[in-house]
Amino acid sequence: MLFILSNSLLHASIFGRVQGIVHDPQHRPVAGASVKLQAITSDWSQTTQSDANGEFSFATVPVGDYKITVTQAKFETSEQRLTVASGASPVLHFQLAIATLSQTTVVAGQAEVVTTDTVTPKVLIDRLDIAQTPGADRTNAMQMITDYVPAAYVTHDMLHMRGGHQVDWLIDGVPVPNTNIASNLGPQIDPKDIDYLEIQRGSYDAEYGDRTYGIFNIVPRSGFERDNEAELVTSFGNWYQTNDQVNFGGHTQRFAYYGSLSADRSNYGLQPPIGQVAHDAENGFGGFASLIYNASSANQFRMVASLRQDYYQIPIDPNPNSSGNQVYPSYGLRDSEREPDGYVTFSWVHTFDPKMVMTVSPFYHYNEASYNASPNDYPVITNVDQKSNYAGAQAGLNISSIKNNDIELGAYGFSQHQNNNFNNVFTDCGTSCANFGASSAAVTGGLIEEYVSDRFKITPWLTLIAGLRESHFQVGGISGTQPGITENATDPRFGVALRIPRLNWVFRGFWGQFYQAPPLLTATGPVLDLASSQSLAFAPLRGERDKEWQFGVMIPFHGWVLEEDNFQTSATNWLDHSNIGESNLFWPLTWSSALIQGWETTLRSPRLWNRGQVHLAYSNQIAQATSPFTGGLVCPVPIPDGCEPPVGLSPVDHDQRNTLNVGFNATLPAQIFAATNVYYGSGFTNGLPDAQYPGDYLPQHTTFDISLGKTFGEKEKYKISISALNVANRRILLDNSLTFGGFHFNDPRQIYVEFRYRFHY
C-alpha cells in the first residue's frame, strides 16, 4: 500500500533560505534595490527587490555556493559570496556606498560562514572536490565521504560512520529507503552525477529520522550548468579497470535536464581475505536522469530517476591450508553478488510567499540483493535472493519569521513488501551433518512518521531549536514462524546555538532521541532448522532506539573554519549482522545495547593564494556493545562454546580508535590541478588474536593517494588526469570479521588514467 500523506507536511529537503537587508552609509533602508542570487557553478539564478524596509528574501535556494549582487541607481554595486546549507537561513547585510562618477562594484568578500540556524555538524562537498579528490569520482568510490568526514571509513566492504552501519541517502531531499543491512554493496548514485553532497553527522532536527549515524543529502546535477553540452568520461588502469560515462544536459529559463549512462568494471572489487587478489572482478552499468521545471515563480517540479545493476565476484583465499581457511574456508567457493536497484522521486515545491514554502514528494524504490553460488562450491553452496519494494511519500510546510520562529511541520512514510529466498547445502560433511531444504517468505510492513520542529531566534546570536518526531512501524506476521510487530516511538530533540559577538565563535549543544525501523524478515521454514543445527535460533527484530548528546564549537579565522565536536550515542536493540556457521547467510541481529563516544575535528581552509584548499578530518572514537542478542540471529540458551560474547561492553568489529585524513586540492598554473590525501587508521578490533596478531587491535595503517591533471582548450574542452591510490601498496589485514569473502585486507595500489571530453550538440 502507499501511504497518502496529505494532511501533514514535511520540509526535510535540499533547500535553504537567503535573507538580507540593504541600507545606505547612514544605515537607512534602501528600497527598490535589485538583488540577484547567482549560483557559482551553474546558470541558476533568482532576482528580487528590497522592500520599503530594505529587506529581501529568497525562499527556495538549493544547497551550494552563490554570489549575491545588489544594485541601485544612486549607489555603487555591492557583491557577496555565501554557502547555503539545507535548512539554513543566513541574513546578509549590504551597506551601499554613494555612487561616484566612475561606478564600481564593491566586493564584500565571503559572507559569514558560521550560523546559529543549526546545531548539526555538516560538511559540503561540491563536484569539483569529487572530480579532483583521488579516486572519488569512480562509480563504487566512497572517498568523497571518507576523505572529508571524521570517523567515516569502509571496512568489510561497507561504509561505517560514527560507529554504526545505518545511514540515509537523500536525493533532492527525498530519502531513498532501505531497511536491510549487510546485503547491499552497490552504490546508490554515481559520484559523477552529484553537484553537491551535504553530509550531516548527528544532532539532527526533527525533520530527519530513521538513520542516526549519517545523512547524505545529494543535490544531483541539474543541467543548469550546461548549455546543450555533453561530456564523455573514460578511464583505464591496472586491474583492467575502467569507469566510463556519457552525460548531457541543458536548460532554458524555465526548464533544465540532465542525464547520464555509466558502465564500470575491474578485476578488483571487494576487499580480499588475503593480500593476494583472487576471484574478485566487478562490473556495473546504469542510467540517471534529473528534470527541473519552473512552471511559475511559485511552482517548481523536480524529478530524479535512476536504474542500476552491479555484479561482484566474492573474493577467496585459494590456499586451503591457510589460517584464514581454517576459520572461514573460501578456497572452494565461486560465489557472486548481483544487485539491481532503481528509484524515482518526484517533488512539487510551492512558494506561497517568501516566508512559506510547501513540498510534496512521492517516491518509489526497488532493491534486490542476490547472492549466487556455483553448484560445485566446496564446502558449502549458498543462494540468497532478497527483493524489496518501497513506495511512499513525504510532504512538508516551512513557515519562517513568525515572531522570530522558523517552524516546520511534516510527515513521511513508506510501505515495504519484501520477498526472501534462501538455500544452503553443505558439501563437505557426507552423512555427518544435515542439510535442509530451501526456504521462502514474503512480508509487508511500513513506517509512518510525523514531526514538528521550531528554530526560535531569540537574538541574532542565540537560537533555540526544539522538535518532536512520532514514529509508527508495523510489519505483518508469518504463520507459525514470525509474529507481527507494531512499534511506536516519541522522540523529542533539543538544541541551542550561541554565537559569541566579535569572535564569531559558535557554541552548540544537542540532546535527542531517535527510532530506526528494523529489517522486516528474520527467517522461516527450513532455515530455522539450519540455525537450530548450529545451536542458534531466530527472534523477532525490533527497532533500534538511540539517545544522543553532542557539544561542539565552530571557530572561523580569516576564512579558515575549525570545528570541534564531542558526542555520545547510547542505543538499545543496536542493529548488527552475523552469519550461520560457514553458510554465507548473513543475518541481521540486535545487541542488548551499544555505547559510542567520540571527539571529532574538521578543518577547511579558504582558497590559499587563490590556488588550493586544505581539508582535515580526525576522530578519536570507541564503539562498544554488549550481549545478550535481543533479536534476529540469537542463542536459544547460553552454551559453553561462546555463542554470544560475555555480558559487558566490549569493542565491536568495526571499532577504530583514531582515524585521520589530511588532504590538499590545488589549481596550479597552466590549467594544471593536483590533489593529495593521507589516511591514517590506528587499527580495527582484533576478533581472533593469534601469534601473528596478538593484540586487541589489528595493526595501524597509513595510505597515500594522489591525482594530477590538466585541462586543454576553451571552456575546459579536454581534461586528462592520472590518479594513484595507496601509492606505497602497503597491505595489511584490515579486519577479521566474517562478511562477503571472510577476512578483509585493505585495497591494493590502483593507478588509472582518466580522460574527459566536452562537446556541444
PDB file of N, CA and C in Angstrom, residues 496-527:
ATOM      1  N   VAL A 496      20.735  24.144  21.107  1.00  0.00           N
ATOM      2  CA  VAL A 496      20.980  25.569  21.299  1.00  0.00           C
ATOM      3  C   VAL A 496      22.263  25.936  20.561  1.00  0.00           C
ATOM      4  N   ALA A 497      22.241  27.085  19.902  1.00  0.00           N
ATOM      5  CA  ALA A 497      23.420  27.614  19.208  1.00  0.00           C
ATOM      6  C   ALA A 497      23.650  29.035  19.693  1.00  0.00           C
ATOM      7  N   LEU A 498      24.886  29.307  20.128  1.00  0.00           N
ATOM      8  CA  LEU A 498      25.239  30.597  20.702  1.00  0.00           C
ATOM      9  C   LEU A 498      26.472  31.138  19.991  1.00  0.00           C
ATOM     10  N   ARG A 499      26.327  32.301  19.357  1.00  0.00           N
ATOM     11  CA  ARG A 499      27.463  32.947  18.685  1.00  0.00           C
ATOM     12  C   ARG A 499      28.018  34.045  19.577  1.00  0.00           C
ATOM     13  N   ILE A 500      29.323  33.990  19.800  1.00  0.00           N
ATOM     14  CA  ILE A 500      29.985  34.999  20.615  1.00  0.00           C
ATOM     15  C   ILE A 500      30.270  36.218  19.742  1.00  0.00           C
ATOM     16  N   PRO A 501      29.675  37.371  20.040  1.00  0.00           N
ATOM     17  CA  PRO A 501      29.924  38.569  19.224  1.00  0.00           C
ATOM     18  C   PRO A 501      31.420  38.881  19.134  1.00  0.00           C
ATOM     19  N   ARG A 502      31.785  39.521  18.029  1.00  0.00           N
ATOM     20  CA  ARG A 502      33.167  39.899  17.705  1.00  0.00           C
ATOM     21  C   ARG A 502      34.021  38.676  17.379  1.00  0.00           C
ATOM     22  N   LEU A 503      34.095  37.689  18.287  1.00  0.00           N
ATOM     23  CA  LEU A 503      34.857  36.483  17.975  1.00  0.00           C
ATOM     24  C   LEU A 503      34.201  35.683  16.858  1.00  0.00           C
ATOM     25  N   ASN A 504      32.850  35.687  16.837  1.00  0.00           N
ATOM     26  CA  ASN A 504      32.055  34.903  15.892  1.00  0.00           C
ATOM     27  C   ASN A 504      32.232  33.400  16.082  1.00  0.00           C
ATOM     28  N   TRP A 505      32.687  32.979  17.250  1.00  0.00           N
ATOM     29  CA  TRP A 505      32.682  31.558  17.571  1.00  0.00           C
ATOM     30  C   TRP A 505      31.243  31.143  17.859  1.00  0.00           C
ATOM     31  N   VAL A 506      30.869  29.956  17.385  1.00  0.00           N
ATOM     32  CA  VAL A 506      29.527  29.438  17.639  1.00  0.00           C
ATOM     33  C   VAL A 506      29.635  28.172  18.485  1.00  0.00           C
ATOM     34  N   PHE A 507      29.047  28.202  19.674  1.00  0.00           N
ATOM     35  CA  PHE A 507      28.952  27.034  20.539  1.00  0.00           C
ATOM     36  C   PHE A 507      27.566  26.422  20.353  1.00  0.00           C
ATOM     37  N   ARG A 508      27.525  25.097  20.329  1.00  0.00           N
ATOM     38  CA  ARG A 508      26.247  24.433  20.100  1.00  0.00           C
ATOM     39  C   ARG A 508      26.144  23.193  20.977  1.00  0.00           C
ATOM     40  N   GLY A 509      24.937  22.899  21.388  1.00  0.00           N
ATOM     41  CA  GLY A 509      24.665  21.718  22.190  1.00  0.00           C
ATOM     42  C   GLY A 509      23.377  21.062  21.727  1.00  0.00           C
ATOM     43  N   PHE A 510      23.269  19.738  21.955  1.00  0.00           N
ATOM     44  CA  PHE A 510      22.113  18.985  21.458  1.00  0.00           C
ATOM     45  C   PHE A 510      21.862  17.785  22.356  1.00  0.00           C
ATOM     46  N   TRP A 511      20.594  17.455  22.533  1.00  0.00           N
ATOM     47  CA  TRP A 511      20.170  16.186  23.112  1.00  0.00           C
ATOM     48  C   TRP A 511      18.930  15.734  22.363  1.00  0.00           C
ATOM     49  N   GLY A 512      18.899  14.454  21.987  1.00  0.00           N
ATOM     50  CA  GLY A 512      17.736  13.979  21.252  1.00  0.00           C
ATOM     51  C   GLY A 512      17.629  12.468  21.242  1.00  0.00           C
ATOM     52  N   GLN A 513      16.465  11.997  20.841  1.00  0.00           N
ATOM     53  CA  GLN A 513      16.183  10.573  20.715  1.00  0.00           C
ATOM     54  C   GLN A 513      15.822  10.245  19.264  1.00  0.00           C
ATOM     55  N   PHE A 514      16.097   8.986  18.885  1.00  0.00           N
ATOM     56  CA  PHE A 514      15.863   8.536  17.513  1.00  0.00           C
ATOM     57  C   PHE A 514      15.303   7.117  17.540  1.00  0.00           C
ATOM     58  N   TYR A 515      14.503   6.812  16.516  1.00  0.00           N
ATOM     59  CA  TYR A 515      13.991   5.461  16.311  1.00  0.00           C
ATOM     60  C   TYR A 515      14.381   5.019  14.906  1.00  0.00           C
ATOM     61  N   GLN A 516      14.943   3.788  14.788  1.00  0.00           N
ATOM     62  CA  GLN A 516      15.339   3.262  13.487  1.00  0.00           C
ATOM     63  C   GLN A 516      14.570   1.971  13.232  1.00  0.00           C
ATOM     64  N   ALA A 517      13.744   1.980  12.183  1.00  0.00           N
ATOM     65  CA  ALA A 517      12.924   0.811  11.871  1.00  0.00           C
ATOM     66  C   ALA A 517      13.806  -0.380  11.513  1.00  0.00           C
ATOM     67  N   PRO A 518      13.423  -1.609  11.925  1.00  0.00           N
ATOM     68  CA  PRO A 518      14.254  -2.795  11.678  1.00  0.00           C
ATOM     69  C   PRO A 518      13.998  -3.398  10.304  1.00  0.00           C
ATOM     70  N   PRO A 519      14.868  -4.316   9.854  1.00  0.00           N
ATOM     71  CA  PRO A 519      14.537  -5.140   8.689  1.00  0.00           C
ATOM     72  C   PRO A 519      13.252  -5.928   8.945  1.00  0.00           C
ATOM     73  N   LEU A 520      12.539  -6.272   7.874  1.00  0.00           N
ATOM     74  CA  LEU A 520      11.234  -6.905   8.046  1.00  0.00           C
ATOM     75  C   LEU A 520      11.331  -8.378   8.403  1.00  0.00           C
ATOM     76  N   LEU A 521      12.312  -9.105   7.827  1.00  0.00           N
ATOM     77  CA  LEU A 521      12.329 -10.559   7.943  1.00  0.00           C
ATOM     78  C   LEU A 521      13.499 -11.056   8.768  1.00  0.00           C
ATOM     79  N   THR A 522      13.261 -12.104   9.525  1.00  0.00           N
ATOM     80  CA  THR A 522      14.356 -12.860  10.114  1.00  0.00           C
ATOM     81  C   THR A 522      14.503 -14.160   9.316  1.00  0.00           C
ATOM     82  N   ALA A 523      13.805 -15.218   9.683  1.00  0.00           N
ATOM     83  CA  ALA A 523      13.926 -16.476   8.941  1.00  0.00           C
ATOM     84  C   ALA A 523      12.658 -17.290   9.077  1.00  0.00           C
ATOM     85  N   THR A 524      12.461 -18.188   8.117  1.00  0.00           N
ATOM     86  CA  THR A 524      11.283 -19.057   8.128  1.00  0.00           C
ATOM     87  C   THR A 524      11.665 -20.449   7.652  1.00  0.00           C
ATOM     88  N   GLY A 525      10.786 -21.391   7.904  1.00  0.00           N
ATOM     89  CA  GLY A 525      10.887 -22.731   7.348  1.00  0.00           C
ATOM     90  C   GLY A 525      12.191 -23.444   7.650  1.00  0.00           C
ATOM     91  N   PRO A 526      12.771 -24.126   6.635  1.00  0.00           N
ATOM     92  CA  PRO A 526      13.969 -24.938   6.864  1.00  0.00           C
ATOM     93  C   PRO A 526      15.170 -24.147   7.380  1.00  0.00           C
ATOM     94  N   VAL A 527      15.228 -22.836   7.131  1.00  0.00           N
ATOM     95  CA  VAL A 527      16.350 -22.061   7.651  1.00  0.00           C
ATOM     96  C   VAL A 527      16.350 -22.079   9.176  1.00  0.00           C
TER      97      VAL A 527
END
